Short mmCIF file of C-alpha atoms in Angstrom, two decimals:
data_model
loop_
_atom_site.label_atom_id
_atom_site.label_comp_id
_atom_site.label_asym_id
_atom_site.label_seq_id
_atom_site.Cartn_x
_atom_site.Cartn_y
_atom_site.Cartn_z
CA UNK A 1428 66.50 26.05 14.44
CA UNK A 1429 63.11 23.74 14.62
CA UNK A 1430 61.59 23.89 17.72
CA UNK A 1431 61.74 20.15 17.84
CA UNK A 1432 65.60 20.20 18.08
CA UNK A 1433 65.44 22.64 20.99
CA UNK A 1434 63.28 20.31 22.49
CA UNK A 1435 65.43 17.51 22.03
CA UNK A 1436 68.32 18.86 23.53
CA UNK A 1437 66.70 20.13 25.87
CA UNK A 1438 65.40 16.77 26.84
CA UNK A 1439 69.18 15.27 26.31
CA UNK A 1440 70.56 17.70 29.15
CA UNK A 1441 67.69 16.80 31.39
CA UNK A 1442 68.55 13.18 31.02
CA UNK A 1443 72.45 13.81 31.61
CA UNK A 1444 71.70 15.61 35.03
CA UNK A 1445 69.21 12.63 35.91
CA UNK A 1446 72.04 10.03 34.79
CA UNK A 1447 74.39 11.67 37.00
CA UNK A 1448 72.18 12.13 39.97
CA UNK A 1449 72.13 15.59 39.99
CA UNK A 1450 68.87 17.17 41.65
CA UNK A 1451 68.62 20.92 40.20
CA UNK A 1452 68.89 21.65 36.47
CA UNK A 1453 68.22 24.79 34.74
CA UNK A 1454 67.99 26.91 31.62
CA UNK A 1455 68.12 30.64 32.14
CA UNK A 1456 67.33 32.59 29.78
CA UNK A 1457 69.87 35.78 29.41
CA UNK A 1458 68.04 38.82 28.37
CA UNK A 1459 68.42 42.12 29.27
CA UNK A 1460 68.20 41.95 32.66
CA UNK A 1461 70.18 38.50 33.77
CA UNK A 1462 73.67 39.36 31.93
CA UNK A 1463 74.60 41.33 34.38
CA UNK A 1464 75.53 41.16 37.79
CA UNK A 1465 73.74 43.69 40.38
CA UNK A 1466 76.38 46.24 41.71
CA UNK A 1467 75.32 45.33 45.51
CA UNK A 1468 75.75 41.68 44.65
CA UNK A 1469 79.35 42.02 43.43
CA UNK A 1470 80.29 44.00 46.52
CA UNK A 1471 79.98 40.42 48.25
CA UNK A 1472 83.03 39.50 46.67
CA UNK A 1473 85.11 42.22 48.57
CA UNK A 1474 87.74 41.18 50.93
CA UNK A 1475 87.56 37.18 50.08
CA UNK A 1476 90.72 35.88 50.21
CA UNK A 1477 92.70 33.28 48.19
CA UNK A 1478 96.32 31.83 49.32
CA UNK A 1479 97.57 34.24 46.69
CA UNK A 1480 95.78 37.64 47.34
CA UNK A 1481 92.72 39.12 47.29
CA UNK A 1482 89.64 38.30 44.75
CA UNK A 1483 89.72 40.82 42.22
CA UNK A 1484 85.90 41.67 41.12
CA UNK A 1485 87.35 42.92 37.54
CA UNK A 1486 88.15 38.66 37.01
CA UNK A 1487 84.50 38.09 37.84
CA UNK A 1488 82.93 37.43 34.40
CA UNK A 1489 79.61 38.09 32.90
CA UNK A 1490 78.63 35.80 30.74
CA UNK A 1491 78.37 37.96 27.36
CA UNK A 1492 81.75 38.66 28.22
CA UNK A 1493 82.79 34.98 27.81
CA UNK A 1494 80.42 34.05 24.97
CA UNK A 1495 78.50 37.12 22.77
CA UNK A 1496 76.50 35.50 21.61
CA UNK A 1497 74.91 33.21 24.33
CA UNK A 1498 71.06 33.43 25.00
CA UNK A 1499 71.18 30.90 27.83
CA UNK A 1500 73.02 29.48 30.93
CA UNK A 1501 72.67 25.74 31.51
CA UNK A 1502 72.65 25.72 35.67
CA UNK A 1503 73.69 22.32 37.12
CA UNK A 1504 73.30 21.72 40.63
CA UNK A 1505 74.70 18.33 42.85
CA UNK A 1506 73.30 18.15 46.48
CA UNK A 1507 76.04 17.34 49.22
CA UNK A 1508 76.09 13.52 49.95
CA UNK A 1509 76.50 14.15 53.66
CA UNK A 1510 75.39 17.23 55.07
CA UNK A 1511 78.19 17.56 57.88
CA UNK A 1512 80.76 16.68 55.38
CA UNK A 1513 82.47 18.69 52.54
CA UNK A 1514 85.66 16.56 51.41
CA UNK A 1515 87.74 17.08 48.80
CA UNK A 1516 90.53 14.73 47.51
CA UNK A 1517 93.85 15.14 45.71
CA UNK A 1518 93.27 13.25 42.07
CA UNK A 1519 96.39 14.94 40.93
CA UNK A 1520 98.73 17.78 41.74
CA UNK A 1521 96.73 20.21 39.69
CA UNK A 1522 92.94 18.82 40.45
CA UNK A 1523 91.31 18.48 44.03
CA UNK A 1524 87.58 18.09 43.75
CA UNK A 1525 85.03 16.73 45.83
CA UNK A 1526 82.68 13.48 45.00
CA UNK A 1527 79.73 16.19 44.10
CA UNK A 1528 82.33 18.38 42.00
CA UNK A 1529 83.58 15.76 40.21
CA UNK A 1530 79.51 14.43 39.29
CA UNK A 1531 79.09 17.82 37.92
CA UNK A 1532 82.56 17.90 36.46
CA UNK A 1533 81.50 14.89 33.84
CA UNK A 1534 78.53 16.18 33.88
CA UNK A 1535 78.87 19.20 32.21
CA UNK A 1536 81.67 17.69 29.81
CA UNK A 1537 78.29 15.50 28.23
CA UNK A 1538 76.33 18.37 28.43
CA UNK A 1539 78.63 19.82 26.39
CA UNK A 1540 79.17 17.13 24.46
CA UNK A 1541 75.18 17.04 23.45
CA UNK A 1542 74.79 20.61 22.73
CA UNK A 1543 78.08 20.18 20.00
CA UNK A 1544 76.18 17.45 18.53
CA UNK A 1545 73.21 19.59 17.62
CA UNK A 1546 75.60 22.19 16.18
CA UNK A 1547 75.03 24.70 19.18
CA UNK A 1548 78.12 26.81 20.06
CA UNK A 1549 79.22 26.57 24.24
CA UNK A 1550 81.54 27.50 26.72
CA UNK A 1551 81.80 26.88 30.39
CA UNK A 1552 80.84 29.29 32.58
CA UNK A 1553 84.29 29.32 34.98
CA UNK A 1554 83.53 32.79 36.82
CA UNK A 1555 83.60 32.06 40.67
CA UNK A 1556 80.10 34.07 41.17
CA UNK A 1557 77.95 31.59 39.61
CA UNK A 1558 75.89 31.67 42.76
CA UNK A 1559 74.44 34.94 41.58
CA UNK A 1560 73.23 33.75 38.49
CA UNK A 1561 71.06 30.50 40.17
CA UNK A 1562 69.05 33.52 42.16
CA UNK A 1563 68.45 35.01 38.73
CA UNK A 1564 67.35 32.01 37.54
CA UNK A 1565 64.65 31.78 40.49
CA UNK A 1566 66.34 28.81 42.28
CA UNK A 1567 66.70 30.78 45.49
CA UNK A 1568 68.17 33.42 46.71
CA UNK A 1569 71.78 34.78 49.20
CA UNK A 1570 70.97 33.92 52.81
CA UNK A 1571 72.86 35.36 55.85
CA UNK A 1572 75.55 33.04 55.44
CA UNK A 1573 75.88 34.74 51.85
CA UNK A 1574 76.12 31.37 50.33
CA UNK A 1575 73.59 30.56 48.01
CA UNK A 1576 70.44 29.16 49.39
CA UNK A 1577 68.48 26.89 47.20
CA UNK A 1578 64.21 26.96 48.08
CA UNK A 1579 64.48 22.62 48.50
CA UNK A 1580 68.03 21.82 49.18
CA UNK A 1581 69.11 24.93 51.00
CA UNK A 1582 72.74 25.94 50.88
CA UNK A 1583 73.50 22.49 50.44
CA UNK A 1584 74.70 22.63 46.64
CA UNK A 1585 77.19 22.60 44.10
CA UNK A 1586 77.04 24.79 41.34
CA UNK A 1587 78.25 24.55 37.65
CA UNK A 1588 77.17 26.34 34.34
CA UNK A 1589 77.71 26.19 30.35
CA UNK A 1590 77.10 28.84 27.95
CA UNK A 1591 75.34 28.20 25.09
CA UNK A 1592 73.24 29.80 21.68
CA UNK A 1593 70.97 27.34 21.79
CA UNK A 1594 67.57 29.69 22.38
CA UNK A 1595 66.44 27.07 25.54
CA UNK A 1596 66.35 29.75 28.27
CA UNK A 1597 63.40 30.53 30.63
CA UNK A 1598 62.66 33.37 32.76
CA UNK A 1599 61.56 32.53 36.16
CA UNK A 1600 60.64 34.82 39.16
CA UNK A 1601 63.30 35.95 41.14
CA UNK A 1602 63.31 35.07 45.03
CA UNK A 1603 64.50 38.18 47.19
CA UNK A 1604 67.05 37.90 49.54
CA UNK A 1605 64.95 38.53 52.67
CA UNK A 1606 63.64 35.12 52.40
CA UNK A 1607 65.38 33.83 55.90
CA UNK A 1608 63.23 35.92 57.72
CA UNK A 1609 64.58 36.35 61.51
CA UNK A 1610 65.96 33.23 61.26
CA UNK A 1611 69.60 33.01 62.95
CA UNK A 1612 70.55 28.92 62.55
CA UNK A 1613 73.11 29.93 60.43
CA UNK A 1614 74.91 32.64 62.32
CA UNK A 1615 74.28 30.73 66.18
CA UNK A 1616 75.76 27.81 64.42
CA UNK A 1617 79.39 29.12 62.70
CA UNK A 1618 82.06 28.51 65.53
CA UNK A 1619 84.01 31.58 64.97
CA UNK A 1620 81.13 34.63 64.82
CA UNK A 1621 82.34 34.83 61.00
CA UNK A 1622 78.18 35.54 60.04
CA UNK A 1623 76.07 38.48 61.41
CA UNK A 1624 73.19 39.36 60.14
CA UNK A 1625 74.64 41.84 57.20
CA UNK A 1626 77.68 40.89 56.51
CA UNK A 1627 80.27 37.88 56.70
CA UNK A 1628 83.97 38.12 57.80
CA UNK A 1629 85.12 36.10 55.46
CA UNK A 1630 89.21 35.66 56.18
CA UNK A 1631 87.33 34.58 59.72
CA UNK A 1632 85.62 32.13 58.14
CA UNK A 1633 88.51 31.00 56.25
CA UNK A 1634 90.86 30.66 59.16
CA UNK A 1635 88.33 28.52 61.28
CA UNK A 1636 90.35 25.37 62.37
CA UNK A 1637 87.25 23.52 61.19
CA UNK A 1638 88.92 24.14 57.85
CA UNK A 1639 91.83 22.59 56.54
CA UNK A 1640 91.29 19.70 58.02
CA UNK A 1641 93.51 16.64 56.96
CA UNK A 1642 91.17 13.16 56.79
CA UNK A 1643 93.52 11.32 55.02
CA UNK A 1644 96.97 11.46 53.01
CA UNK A 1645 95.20 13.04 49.77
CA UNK A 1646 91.80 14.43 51.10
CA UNK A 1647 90.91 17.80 53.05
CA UNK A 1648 87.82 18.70 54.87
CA UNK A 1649 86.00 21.96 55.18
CA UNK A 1650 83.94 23.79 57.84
CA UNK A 1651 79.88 23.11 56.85
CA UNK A 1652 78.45 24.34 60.13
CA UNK A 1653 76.27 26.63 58.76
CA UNK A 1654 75.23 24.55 55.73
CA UNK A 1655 74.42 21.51 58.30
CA UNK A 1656 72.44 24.19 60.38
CA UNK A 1657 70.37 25.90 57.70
CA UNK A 1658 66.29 24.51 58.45
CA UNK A 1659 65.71 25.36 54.78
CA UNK A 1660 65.34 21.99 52.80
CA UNK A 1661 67.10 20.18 55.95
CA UNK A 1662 66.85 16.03 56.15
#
C-alpha cells in the first residue's frame, strides 16, 4: 500500500480522536517484542474478582491471537471529566458505560469505520488487559495502584484499542514501572489499605463502600480515591 494512504488514514484516526475529544491516541507497532504480554505483568490479573468468579488469565488475549495478521494496535485514550467522579449509567439492560466510555465507544466504531474504507482488515481489541499494551506503547507505565498511569494525565484514563493490518505502528521507548519513585499519594489515599507498595488486594478494593454507590435510578458510582490522589498529571 502507498505510503500516502497510510498517511491518510493515519491522519483520518487522528482527526476522529480530536472530533471526539479524546486526549491520547496511538499507533503501536506489534513486532516481536509487543505481542506478547510479560509473564510478571499477567500475574497482576490473579485473584481479581468478577460477580461471577474469578478472572481467568487463559481469557486474556494477545492480540495475534485475535487478528494474525495485525501489525498495529490503534490505542485510544478519554481523560475522566471529573477527577473525583467515575459514573456509569444504565443505557439498557445489557450496556452500562460511563460518559468517557461511551466517547471512546463511537469512537472506535469511526475508527473502524475509516480503516474499512481504505480496505484495511480490523478487529477490536476486547481483552480486559489493554492497560499493558499502552506501557508498551511508551504512554506510561503500572503505578502502585497497578492501574495504568499515563506520563500527562496520570491514572486518569480510559482505554480502548482496534486491531488492524494497516502497517501504521511506531515503536516508542518503554517507561519502567519504578517511575512513582517513593511516592505514597496513592496508597495514604485508598480508604480501605487495598494498595501497598507491591501488591493490591483487590476483592478489598472491590468491596470498599465507596463502590457501588447508587446516584440515581440508572447510574452507579465508583471509588476514584487513588486516581483523584495521584500528583502525576493532577489539575
Amino acid at each position: 500500500m502507498a505510503s500516502s494512504d497510510l498517511t491518510a488514514v493515519k491522519a483520518a484516526i487522528n482527526d476522529i480522536a480530536s472530533f471526539y475529544g479524546l486526549e491520547v491516541i496511538g499507533f503501536l507497532r506489534l513486532d516481536q517484542d509487543r505481542t506478547t504480554i510479560p509473564a510478571h505483568e499477567i500475574d497482576l490479573l490473579r485473584g481479581v474478582k468478577w460477580s461471577d468468579g474469578e478472572v481467568s488469565v487463559s481469557n486474556v488475549k494477545n492480540p495475534l491471537e485475535i487478528m494474525p495478521a495485525a501489525k498495529t494496535m490503534v490505542i485510544l485514550g478519554k481523560r475522566l471529566l471529573d477527577d473525583k467522579k467515575d459514573v456509569y449509567y444504565k443505557v439498557s439492560d445489557s450496556y452500562s458505560a460511563s460518559i468517557e466510555t461511551m466517547l471512546l465507544d463511537v469512537a472506535t466504531l469511526k475508527v473502524i469505520q475509516a480503516l474499512e474504507d481504505h480496505d484495511y482488515q480490523v478487529a477490536e481489541y476486547t481483552s480486559y488487559y489493554l492497560k499493558v499494551w499502552a506501557v508498551l506503547a511508551g504512554f506510561g507505565w503500572i503505578g502502585k495502584s497497578r492501574m495504568f498511569v499515563h506520563r500527562n494525565h496520570g491514572p486518569r484514563l480510559r482505554l480502548k484499542a482496534v486491531l488492524t493490518d494497516a502497517d501504521i505502528g511506531e515503536t516508542s521507548e518503554i517507561i519502567p514501572d519504578d517511575r512513582c519513585g517513593d511516592c505514597r499519594e496513592c496508597i495514604d489515599a485508598c480508604p480501605v489499605g487495598a494498595i501497598k507498595e507491591t501488591e493490591v488486594d483487590r476483592k478489598l478494593c472491590g468491596a470498599c463502600m465507596l463502590n457501588h454507590r447508587r446516584v440515581s435510578e440508572n447510574a452507579m458510582s465508583y471509588c476514584t480515591q487513588c486516581t483523584a490522589a495521584c500528583p502525576v498529571g493532577k489539575k
